[in-house]
Amino acid sequence: MRAAAEKIVIKLQQAGFETYFAGGCVRDRLRGVEPHDYDVATAARPDAVEALFPGRSDLVGKSFGVVRVRVQDATVEVATFRQDGLYLDGRRPSEVTFTSAEEDAKRRDFTVNALFCDPVSDRIVDFVGGRADLEKKLLRAVGDPAKRFGEDRLRLLRGVRLASTLGFEIEPETWSALRRAAPQIGQVSAERVREELSKWLCGQGSERGLDLLDASGLLVVLLPEVAAMKGVEQPPQFHPEGDVFVHTRLMLSLMESPSETLAWAVLLHDIGKPPTRRVDETGRPRFNGHETVGGRMAEKMLMRLRFSNEKTEAICAMVANHMTFKDAPQMRLSTLKKLLARPTFDEELELHRLDCLGSHGQTEIYDFLKTKLAEMPAEAVRPDPFVRGGDLLAAGLAPGPRVGELLRQAYDLQLEGKISCREEGLGWVDGLGLPAAAGGGAA
Ligand code: ATP
Ligand code: MG
């Protein structure tokens, strides 16, 4: 990836254009972290870039001056130095103009994101004091923070996300401007918000990011259901760590490179607790049905954030199912096998482990399920059914809901080991005493 990006820089430089690596990749290399992608910034106009890489480049947005160039197996975004025009709606510049490297640095969001690097000489080009801030681990808006946040409100969320994943402090003036602008975050499109929230949630230090979201005022606007978990007390014998918010925060801190679906399931697993909380006769708080209520709440939230149906379903299923794990040791074999066969089981098991570690700390059920999982291979928990619909119809059953019911019974018996081959399955069908199918079979 780096080699491919370097080739592109060299070719543009040789054609006479000032060209650098820019943004996140420069920041990350200086932090000693391998960049996940390389962005190139150049004085060359988009048509000049296209002319230098014929057949290997696509214009992404002519008005934004970005050309995607393919070299070897990598794709690198090459952007012409630009200056953003007026922001009329707090979301997008009305136009861009092509300018110098310095102006391009100044339109970027934070000083540590505004560095350039010439990969040939390894020289850093810094117009905004980004290097000093990087050394101080400080996130500072480029220019006047209030103005910059006003131009593009997504920068509020990027600020919190970057401070959280990079482990940086937010510079005081940047922070106070961020807090003042937070109530306006609602103007940003759901897709852009979701992308940033997922990067925060899946990245390092997400628990500190949660605190920053909360303290900035962004949380109550974007995820009020999560903010509502604050101060919701739980029984101390099960939750010595504290209230529902503290518990969730602790789980975030325990996640290890989670997938997007797992991370959201962790964040949302107990959002059903605030609205279901009741205190029983003995004075103990109860949250009956919180997983079901939480699953429905999660669905609304994820739809609001425009998650795909597939991810929404997976996350909601994890939320709605998270309480069944405590019953695993008492489950009938067929129920246990069906739990193990769930498409989201691995992630659900990890959610369960984090739930335990983020509260009482006991992991017997996790250990029990790990053992069962090792004992029972995929064929054992999700075998092909011995009895099929056609067998029931051939035995004289009319098509209808009863077919599905009987197939489920047969499959449960198979999972229990009570039907252990197809012959036994057909014997079980015979034993049902269904009326012989018209015209089918012997007298
Ligand atoms: P990541 O590690 O998440 O990729 P990044 O800083 O590279 O972090 P990108 O979204 O890839 O983030 O953006 C690349 C660069 O473009 C940033 O480093 C920053 O200079 C600039 N940038 C991105 N979004 C904005 C924005 N909303 N306003 C101003 N500059 C931005
Ligand atoms: Mg990037």
Tab-separated table of N, CA and C in Angstrom, residues 1-149:
chain	number	residue	atom	x	y	z
A	1	MET	N	0.838	-1.213	0.000
A	1	MET	CA	0.000	0.000	0.000
A	1	MET	C	0.872	1.261	0.000
A	2	ARG	N	1.824	1.296	0.946
A	2	ARG	CA	2.701	2.460	1.018
A	2	ARG	C	3.520	2.579	-0.268
A	3	ALA	N	4.032	1.411	-0.721
A	3	ALA	CA	4.859	1.418	-1.924
A	3	ALA	C	4.058	1.949	-3.109
A	4	ALA	N	2.805	1.528	-3.212
A	4	ALA	CA	1.958	1.971	-4.318
A	4	ALA	C	1.730	3.478	-4.230
A	5	ALA	N	1.439	3.963	-3.029
A	5	ALA	CA	1.176	5.391	-2.849
A	5	ALA	C	2.444	6.196	-3.157
A	6	GLU	N	3.581	5.647	-2.765
A	6	GLU	CA	4.843	6.338	-3.005
A	6	GLU	C	5.113	6.493	-4.504
A	7	LYS	N	4.820	5.432	-5.258
A	7	LYS	CA	4.994	5.482	-6.716
A	7	LYS	C	4.191	6.617	-7.320
A	8	ILE	N	2.970	6.761	-6.829
A	8	ILE	CA	2.093	7.815	-7.353
A	8	ILE	C	2.675	9.190	-7.044
A	9	VAL	N	3.158	9.368	-5.802
A	9	VAL	CA	3.752	10.656	-5.420
A	9	VAL	C	4.948	10.964	-6.324
A	10	ILE	N	5.819	9.966	-6.505
A	10	ILE	CA	7.037	10.193	-7.301
A	10	ILE	C	6.687	10.580	-8.736
A	11	LYS	N	5.710	9.874	-9.287
A	11	LYS	CA	5.339	10.169	-10.664
A	11	LYS	C	4.807	11.605	-10.810
A	12	LEU	N	3.989	12.030	-9.854
A	12	LEU	CA	3.453	13.397	-9.903
A	12	LEU	C	4.560	14.431	-9.686
A	13	GLN	N	5.471	14.103	-8.758
A	13	GLN	CA	6.590	15.038	-8.510
A	13	GLN	C	7.461	15.167	-9.764
A	14	GLN	N	7.722	14.031	-10.407
A	14	GLN	CA	8.568	14.073	-11.605
A	14	GLN	C	7.915	14.856	-12.732
A	15	ALA	N	6.578	14.877	-12.725
A	15	ALA	CA	5.880	15.669	-13.738
A	15	ALA	C	5.842	17.150	-13.347
A	16	GLY	N	6.460	17.488	-12.213
A	16	GLY	CA	6.600	18.890	-11.831
A	16	GLY	C	5.575	19.396	-10.831
A	17	PHE	N	4.765	18.491	-10.279
A	17	PHE	CA	3.726	18.923	-9.337
A	17	PHE	C	4.156	18.686	-7.889
A	18	GLU	N	4.012	19.697	-7.057
A	18	GLU	CA	4.241	19.529	-5.617
A	18	GLU	C	3.229	18.501	-5.096
A	19	THR	N	3.736	17.448	-4.473
A	19	THR	CA	2.852	16.348	-4.074
A	19	THR	C	3.323	15.725	-2.752
A	20	TYR	N	2.362	15.406	-1.886
A	20	TYR	CA	2.696	14.828	-0.574
A	20	TYR	C	1.718	13.731	-0.179
A	21	PHE	N	2.135	12.955	0.847
A	21	PHE	CA	1.166	12.197	1.638
A	21	PHE	C	0.474	13.216	2.535
A	22	ALA	N	-0.798	12.969	2.835
A	22	ALA	CA	-1.533	13.979	3.603
A	22	ALA	C	-2.482	13.349	4.617
A	23	GLY	N	-2.721	14.068	5.708
A	23	GLY	CA	-3.795	13.709	6.642
A	23	GLY	C	-3.456	12.549	7.560
A	24	GLY	N	-4.453	11.668	7.739
A	24	GLY	CA	-4.357	10.583	8.725
A	24	GLY	C	-3.115	9.706	8.595
A	25	CYS	N	-2.655	9.473	7.364
A	25	CYS	CA	-1.514	8.560	7.212
A	25	CYS	C	-0.229	9.190	7.747
A	26	VAL	N	-0.089	10.502	7.598
A	26	VAL	CA	1.099	11.185	8.127
A	26	VAL	C	1.052	11.167	9.654
A	27	ARG	N	-0.116	11.501	10.182
A	27	ARG	CA	-0.344	11.480	11.631
A	27	ARG	C	-0.006	10.104	12.214
A	28	ASP	N	-0.531	9.062	11.577
A	28	ASP	CA	-0.362	7.729	12.149
A	28	ASP	C	1.085	7.251	12.072
A	29	ARG	N	1.772	7.548	10.959
A	29	ARG	CA	3.183	7.145	10.857
A	29	ARG	C	4.020	7.830	11.933
A	30	LEU	N	3.730	9.090	12.195
A	30	LEU	CA	4.482	9.808	13.233
A	30	LEU	C	4.176	9.259	14.634
A	31	ARG	N	2.985	8.685	14.799
A	31	ARG	CA	2.629	8.064	16.080
A	31	ARG	C	3.168	6.650	16.177
A	32	GLY	N	3.768	6.167	15.107
A	32	GLY	CA	4.276	4.801	15.119
A	32	GLY	C	3.198	3.760	14.891
A	33	VAL	N	2.111	4.171	14.229
A	33	VAL	CA	1.011	3.245	13.928
A	33	VAL	C	0.939	3.079	12.413
A	34	GLU	N	0.804	1.856	11.941
A	34	GLU	CA	0.713	1.606	10.501
A	34	GLU	C	-0.597	2.190	9.968
A	35	PRO	N	-0.534	3.133	9.013
A	35	PRO	CA	-1.773	3.714	8.473
A	35	PRO	C	-2.620	2.650	7.761
A	36	HIS	N	-3.950	2.787	7.842
A	36	HIS	CA	-4.794	1.817	7.128
A	36	HIS	C	-5.042	2.247	5.697
A	37	ASP	N	-4.782	3.519	5.385
A	37	ASP	CA	-4.779	3.920	3.982
A	37	ASP	C	-3.928	5.172	3.809
A	38	TYR	N	-3.543	5.413	2.575
A	38	TYR	CA	-2.707	6.573	2.282
A	38	TYR	C	-3.464	7.533	1.382
A	39	ASP	N	-3.481	8.803	1.768
A	39	ASP	CA	-4.080	9.825	0.910
A	39	ASP	C	-2.965	10.697	0.365
A	40	VAL	N	-3.101	11.034	-0.913
A	40	VAL	CA	-2.102	11.866	-1.572
A	40	VAL	C	-2.731	13.220	-1.885
A	41	ALA	N	-1.974	14.289	-1.611
A	41	ALA	CA	-2.445	15.635	-1.962
A	41	ALA	C	-1.447	16.245	-2.932
A	42	THR	N	-1.968	16.915	-3.953
A	42	THR	CA	-1.093	17.378	-5.042
A	42	THR	C	-1.524	18.733	-5.613
A	43	ALA	N	-0.558	19.409	-6.223
A	43	ALA	CA	-0.872	20.650	-6.930
A	43	ALA	C	-1.479	20.354	-8.308
A	44	ALA	N	-1.353	19.125	-8.775
A	44	ALA	CA	-1.894	18.774	-10.101
A	44	ALA	C	-3.416	18.820	-10.095
A	45	ARG	N	-4.010	19.354	-11.151
A	45	ARG	CA	-5.467	19.372	-11.298
A	45	ARG	C	-5.947	17.966	-11.644
A	46	PRO	N	-7.223	17.668	-11.356
A	46	PRO	CA	-7.733	16.318	-11.621
A	46	PRO	C	-7.440	15.812	-13.040
A	47	ASP	N	-7.592	16.674	-14.067
A	47	ASP	CA	-7.366	16.160	-15.435
A	47	ASP	C	-5.891	15.839	-15.666
A	48	ALA	N	-4.986	16.579	-14.982
A	48	ALA	CA	-3.554	16.266	-15.105
A	48	ALA	C	-3.246	14.929	-14.424
A	49	VAL	N	-3.902	14.676	-13.299
A	49	VAL	CA	-3.707	13.394	-12.606
A	49	VAL	C	-4.188	12.259	-13.508
A	50	GLU	N	-5.380	12.431	-14.071
A	50	GLU	CA	-5.932	11.395	-14.960
A	50	GLU	C	-5.022	11.154	-16.156
A	51	ALA	N	-4.445	12.215	-16.676
A	51	ALA	CA	-3.576	12.077	-17.851
A	51	ALA	C	-2.293	11.309	-17.520
A	52	LEU	N	-1.840	11.427	-16.277
A	52	LEU	CA	-0.615	10.725	-15.870
A	52	LEU	C	-0.855	9.235	-15.587
A	53	PHE	N	-2.102	8.891	-15.281
A	53	PHE	CA	-2.427	7.495	-14.970
A	53	PHE	C	-3.574	7.035	-15.871
A	54	PRO	N	-3.345	7.002	-17.167
A	54	PRO	CA	-4.451	6.683	-18.082
A	54	PRO	C	-4.929	5.248	-17.855
A	55	GLY	N	-6.251	5.089	-17.858
A	55	GLY	CA	-6.833	3.755	-17.688
A	55	GLY	C	-6.735	3.220	-16.268
A	56	ARG	N	-6.090	3.950	-15.395
A	56	ARG	CA	-5.940	3.462	-14.019
A	56	ARG	C	-6.486	4.469	-13.015
A	57	SER	N	-7.301	5.388	-13.509
A	57	SER	CA	-7.821	6.398	-12.583
A	57	SER	C	-9.295	6.668	-12.844
A	58	ASP	N	-10.010	6.982	-11.764
A	58	ASP	CA	-11.419	7.368	-11.870
A	58	ASP	C	-11.608	8.663	-11.109
A	59	LEU	N	-12.338	9.539	-11.725
A	59	LEU	CA	-12.686	10.786	-11.062
A	59	LEU	C	-13.766	10.479	-10.033
A	60	VAL	N	-13.541	10.850	-8.769
A	60	VAL	CA	-14.553	10.583	-7.746
A	60	VAL	C	-15.574	11.705	-7.735
A	61	GLY	N	-15.085	12.912	-7.638
A	61	GLY	CA	-15.997	14.050	-7.703
A	61	GLY	C	-15.199	15.192	-8.297
A	62	LYS	N	-15.505	15.540	-9.538
A	62	LYS	CA	-14.687	16.541	-10.223
A	62	LYS	C	-14.630	17.839	-9.422
A	63	SER	N	-15.793	18.216	-8.887
A	63	SER	CA	-15.844	19.490	-8.169
A	63	SER	C	-15.010	19.441	-6.882
A	64	PHE	N	-14.836	18.237	-6.326
A	64	PHE	CA	-14.023	18.124	-5.122
A	64	PHE	C	-12.564	17.837	-5.445
A	65	GLY	N	-12.273	17.541	-6.706
A	65	GLY	CA	-10.885	17.360	-7.111
A	65	GLY	C	-10.243	16.088	-6.610
A	66	VAL	N	-11.020	15.016	-6.503
A	66	VAL	CA	-10.450	13.750	-6.028
A	66	VAL	C	-10.445	12.720	-7.159
A	67	VAL	N	-9.270	12.130	-7.374
A	67	VAL	CA	-9.130	11.079	-8.388
A	67	VAL	C	-8.643	9.821	-7.693
A	68	ARG	N	-9.300	8.713	-7.971
A	68	ARG	CA	-8.876	7.443	-7.398
A	68	ARG	C	-7.926	6.767	-8.397
A	69	VAL	N	-6.701	6.463	-7.943
A	69	VAL	CA	-5.695	5.879	-8.842
A	69	VAL	C	-5.360	4.473	-8.376
A	70	ARG	N	-5.335	3.538	-9.332
A	70	ARG	CA	-4.972	2.159	-9.014
A	70	ARG	C	-3.528	1.901	-9.434
A	71	VAL	N	-2.723	1.452	-8.476
A	71	VAL	CA	-1.352	1.030	-8.772
A	71	VAL	C	-1.163	-0.310	-8.088
A	72	GLN	N	-0.576	-1.273	-8.814
A	72	GLN	CA	-0.497	-2.640	-8.290
A	72	GLN	C	-1.902	-3.044	-7.829
A	73	ASP	N	-2.027	-3.555	-6.576
A	73	ASP	CA	-3.366	-3.966	-6.132
A	73	ASP	C	-4.067	-2.895	-5.305
A	74	ALA	N	-3.387	-1.770	-5.137
A	74	ALA	CA	-3.921	-0.773	-4.210
A	74	ALA	C	-4.645	0.347	-4.941
A	75	THR	N	-5.591	0.977	-4.250
A	75	THR	CA	-6.273	2.160	-4.769
A	75	THR	C	-5.966	3.309	-3.820
A	76	VAL	N	-5.515	4.407	-4.380
A	76	VAL	CA	-5.109	5.542	-3.559
A	76	VAL	C	-5.897	6.765	-4.018
A	77	GLU	N	-6.382	7.547	-3.062
A	77	GLU	CA	-7.097	8.771	-3.418
A	77	GLU	C	-6.108	9.920	-3.562
A	78	VAL	N	-6.138	10.540	-4.734
A	78	VAL	CA	-5.259	11.665	-5.015
A	78	VAL	C	-6.138	12.912	-5.096
A	79	ALA	N	-5.909	13.853	-4.182
A	79	ALA	CA	-6.770	15.035	-4.119
A	79	ALA	C	-5.961	16.284	-4.443
A	80	THR	N	-6.519	17.112	-5.290
A	80	THR	CA	-5.868	18.385	-5.612
A	80	THR	C	-5.961	19.330	-4.415
A	81	PHE	N	-4.854	20.033	-4.093
A	81	PHE	CA	-4.888	21.027	-3.009
A	81	PHE	C	-6.103	21.906	-3.221
A	82	ARG	N	-6.900	22.072	-2.183
A	82	ARG	CA	-8.120	22.851	-2.385
A	82	ARG	C	-8.478	23.651	-1.153
A	83	GLN	N	-9.340	24.572	-1.396
A	83	GLN	CA	-9.843	25.446	-0.356
A	83	GLN	C	-11.346	25.311	-0.443
A	84	ASP	N	-12.015	25.154	0.689
A	84	ASP	CA	-13.461	25.017	0.627
A	84	ASP	C	-14.108	26.380	0.513
A	85	GLY	N	-15.146	26.455	-0.287
A	85	GLY	CA	-15.912	27.700	-0.396
A	85	GLY	C	-16.804	27.855	0.821
A	86	LEU	N	-17.820	28.683	0.698
A	86	LEU	CA	-18.720	28.922	1.818
A	86	LEU	C	-19.489	27.662	2.194
A	87	TYR	N	-19.652	27.459	3.502
A	87	TYR	CA	-20.537	26.402	3.984
A	87	TYR	C	-21.863	27.065	4.264
A	88	LEU	N	-22.858	26.728	3.463
A	88	LEU	CA	-24.141	27.394	3.637
A	88	LEU	C	-25.050	26.617	4.575
A	89	ASP	N	-24.816	25.306	4.688
A	89	ASP	CA	-25.759	24.476	5.438
A	89	ASP	C	-25.108	23.723	6.592
A	90	GLY	N	-23.872	24.048	6.958
A	90	GLY	CA	-23.210	23.344	8.048
A	90	GLY	C	-22.855	21.914	7.699
A	91	ARG	N	-22.877	21.582	6.431
A	91	ARG	CA	-22.604	20.201	6.037
A	91	ARG	C	-21.628	20.081	4.877
A	92	ARG	N	-21.828	20.894	3.856
A	92	ARG	CA	-21.022	20.757	2.646
A	92	ARG	C	-20.625	22.129	2.116
A	93	PRO	N	-19.390	22.254	1.634
A	93	PRO	CA	-19.026	23.522	1.026
A	93	PRO	C	-19.813	23.712	-0.271
A	94	SER	N	-20.210	24.938	-0.564
A	94	SER	CA	-21.003	25.177	-1.763
A	94	SER	C	-20.146	25.015	-3.022
A	95	GLU	N	-18.832	25.196	-2.869
A	95	GLU	CA	-17.933	25.014	-4.017
A	95	GLU	C	-16.523	24.846	-3.453
A	96	VAL	N	-15.607	24.352	-4.245
A	96	VAL	CA	-14.211	24.313	-3.816
A	96	VAL	C	-13.369	24.993	-4.877
A	97	THR	N	-12.233	25.581	-4.433
A	97	THR	CA	-11.288	26.145	-5.401
A	97	THR	C	-9.953	25.487	-5.187
A	98	PHE	N	-9.228	25.286	-6.271
A	98	PHE	CA	-7.922	24.656	-6.175
A	98	PHE	C	-6.888	25.703	-5.795
A	99	THR	N	-6.062	25.377	-4.793
A	99	THR	CA	-5.096	26.364	-4.289
A	99	THR	C	-3.758	25.724	-3.927
A	100	SER	N	-3.106	26.314	-2.931
A	100	SER	CA	-1.780	25.885	-2.506
A	100	SER	C	-1.866	24.838	-1.401
A	101	ALA	N	-0.722	24.208	-1.135
A	101	ALA	CA	-0.641	23.226	-0.049
A	101	ALA	C	-1.025	23.885	1.278
A	102	GLU	N	-0.562	25.112	1.490
A	102	GLU	CA	-0.838	25.781	2.759
A	102	GLU	C	-2.341	25.981	2.981
A	103	GLU	N	-3.037	26.450	1.940
A	103	GLU	CA	-4.487	26.645	2.075
A	103	GLU	C	-5.186	25.307	2.285
A	104	ASP	N	-4.657	24.289	1.641
A	104	ASP	CA	-5.252	22.959	1.794
A	104	ASP	C	-5.105	22.481	3.251
A	105	ALA	N	-3.946	22.747	3.851
A	105	ALA	CA	-3.747	22.366	5.261
A	105	ALA	C	-4.765	23.101	6.130
A	106	LYS	N	-5.023	24.352	5.806
A	106	LYS	CA	-5.884	25.183	6.657
A	106	LYS	C	-7.367	24.843	6.572
A	107	ARG	N	-7.775	24.119	5.507
A	107	ARG	CA	-9.186	23.738	5.436
A	107	ARG	C	-9.428	22.421	6.195
A	108	ARG	N	-8.354	21.777	6.638
A	108	ARG	CA	-8.531	20.493	7.339
A	108	ARG	C	-9.007	20.722	8.771
A	109	ASP	N	-9.528	19.659	9.405
A	109	ASP	CA	-10.229	19.853	10.673
A	109	ASP	C	-9.327	20.094	11.874
A	110	PHE	N	-8.349	19.204	12.102
A	110	PHE	CA	-7.520	19.310	13.302
A	110	PHE	C	-6.049	19.386	12.899
A	111	THR	N	-5.248	20.061	13.728
A	111	THR	CA	-3.848	20.302	13.332
A	111	THR	C	-3.108	18.989	13.067
A	112	VAL	N	-3.367	17.961	13.890
A	112	VAL	CA	-2.639	16.697	13.688
A	112	VAL	C	-3.081	15.990	12.407
A	113	ASN	N	-4.209	16.434	11.832
A	113	ASN	CA	-4.698	15.865	10.570
A	113	ASN	C	-4.265	16.711	9.374
A	114	ALA	N	-3.532	17.782	9.623
A	114	ALA	CA	-3.237	18.740	8.558
A	114	ALA	C	-1.762	18.697	8.153
A	115	LEU	N	-1.088	17.608	8.470
A	115	LEU	CA	0.336	17.482	8.142
A	115	LEU	C	0.514	16.856	6.766
A	116	PHE	N	1.584	17.293	6.088
A	116	PHE	CA	1.987	16.657	4.823
A	116	PHE	C	3.346	16.012	5.032
A	117	CYS	N	3.630	15.028	4.200
A	117	CYS	CA	4.936	14.386	4.274
A	117	CYS	C	5.398	14.084	2.854
A	118	ASP	N	6.627	14.461	2.556
A	118	ASP	CA	7.224	14.093	1.281
A	118	ASP	C	7.910	12.745	1.484
A	119	PRO	N	7.365	11.680	0.918
A	119	PRO	CA	7.902	10.352	1.219
A	119	PRO	C	9.323	10.143	0.663
A	120	VAL	N	9.694	10.946	-0.317
A	120	VAL	CA	11.024	10.753	-0.922
A	120	VAL	C	12.106	11.237	0.046
A	121	SER	N	11.931	12.431	0.594
A	121	SER	CA	12.934	12.963	1.520
A	121	SER	C	12.547	12.703	2.982
A	122	ASP	N	11.345	12.197	3.211
A	122	ASP	CA	10.812	11.974	4.552
A	122	ASP	C	10.648	13.292	5.329
A	123	ARG	N	10.477	14.377	4.600
A	123	ARG	CA	10.327	15.688	5.220
A	123	ARG	C	8.855	15.934	5.569
A	124	ILE	N	8.629	16.495	6.772
A	124	ILE	CA	7.264	16.829	7.184
A	124	ILE	C	7.021	18.304	6.862
A	125	VAL	N	5.876	18.573	6.248
A	125	VAL	CA	5.512	19.945	5.930
A	125	VAL	C	4.340	20.311	6.836
A	126	ASP	N	4.561	21.305	7.701
A	126	ASP	CA	3.598	21.607	8.762
A	126	ASP	C	3.270	23.096	8.766
A	127	PHE	N	2.066	23.442	8.286
A	127	PHE	CA	1.668	24.853	8.231
A	127	PHE	C	0.882	25.288	9.461
A	128	VAL	N	0.516	24.350	10.329
A	128	VAL	CA	-0.460	24.678	11.379
A	128	VAL	C	-0.015	24.274	12.786
A	129	GLY	N	1.238	23.894	12.945
A	129	GLY	CA	1.708	23.485	14.281
A	129	GLY	C	1.206	22.107	14.681
A	130	GLY	N	0.917	21.286	13.713
A	130	GLY	CA	0.385	19.948	13.991
A	130	GLY	C	1.394	19.018	14.654
A	131	ARG	N	2.655	19.216	14.317
A	131	ARG	CA	3.669	18.328	14.864
A	131	ARG	C	3.824	18.494	16.376
A	132	ALA	N	3.830	19.755	16.807
A	132	ALA	CA	3.949	20.032	18.252
A	132	ALA	C	2.726	19.459	18.984
A	133	ASP	N	1.538	19.613	18.382
A	133	ASP	CA	0.327	19.084	19.019
A	133	ASP	C	0.361	17.558	19.081
A	134	LEU	N	0.909	16.964	18.033
A	134	LEU	CA	1.012	15.504	18.013
A	134	LEU	C	1.909	15.032	19.154
A	135	GLU	N	3.013	15.749	19.360
A	135	GLU	CA	3.914	15.371	20.448
A	135	GLU	C	3.250	15.555	21.812
A	136	LYS	N	2.400	16.586	21.920
A	136	LYS	CA	1.691	16.833	23.187
A	136	LYS	C	0.411	16.004	23.295
A	137	LYS	N	0.148	15.210	22.268
A	137	LYS	CA	-1.102	14.432	22.216
A	137	LYS	C	-2.315	15.335	22.436
A	138	LEU	N	-2.381	16.352	21.609
A	138	LEU	CA	-3.416	17.362	21.763
A	138	LEU	C	-4.204	17.504	20.463
A	139	LEU	N	-5.513	17.457	20.575
A	139	LEU	CA	-6.361	17.650	19.406
A	139	LEU	C	-6.856	19.092	19.400
A	140	ARG	N	-6.443	19.827	18.376
A	140	ARG	CA	-6.738	21.251	18.307
A	140	ARG	C	-7.320	21.557	16.929
A	141	ALA	N	-8.419	22.292	16.896
A	141	ALA	CA	-9.001	22.670	15.608
A	141	ALA	C	-8.021	23.563	14.857
A	142	VAL	N	-8.010	23.459	13.542
A	142	VAL	CA	-7.217	24.377	12.727
A	142	VAL	C	-7.987	25.696	12.650
A	143	GLY	N	-7.355	26.789	13.045
A	143	GLY	CA	-8.023	28.097	12.973
A	143	GLY	C	-9.004	28.291	14.120
A	144	ASP	N	-10.055	29.058	13.873
A	144	ASP	CA	-11.038	29.388	14.907
A	144	ASP	C	-12.000	28.214	15.092
A	145	PRO	N	-11.940	27.576	16.262
A	145	PRO	CA	-12.724	26.335	16.423
A	145	PRO	C	-14.225	26.534	16.202
A	146	ALA	N	-14.777	27.620	16.725
A	146	ALA	CA	-16.227	27.812	16.602
A	146	ALA	C	-16.622	27.909	15.127
A	147	LYS	N	-15.804	28.620	14.357
A	147	LYS	CA	-16.077	28.787	12.938
A	147	LYS	C	-15.958	27.429	12.220
A	148	ARG	N	-14.935	26.687	12.558
A	148	ARG	CA	-14.703	25.397	11.882
A	148	ARG	C	-15.810	24.392	12.195
A	149	PHE	N	-16.280	24.386	13.449
A	149	PHE	CA	-17.385	23.488	13.802
A	149	PHE	C	-18.683	23.962	13.154
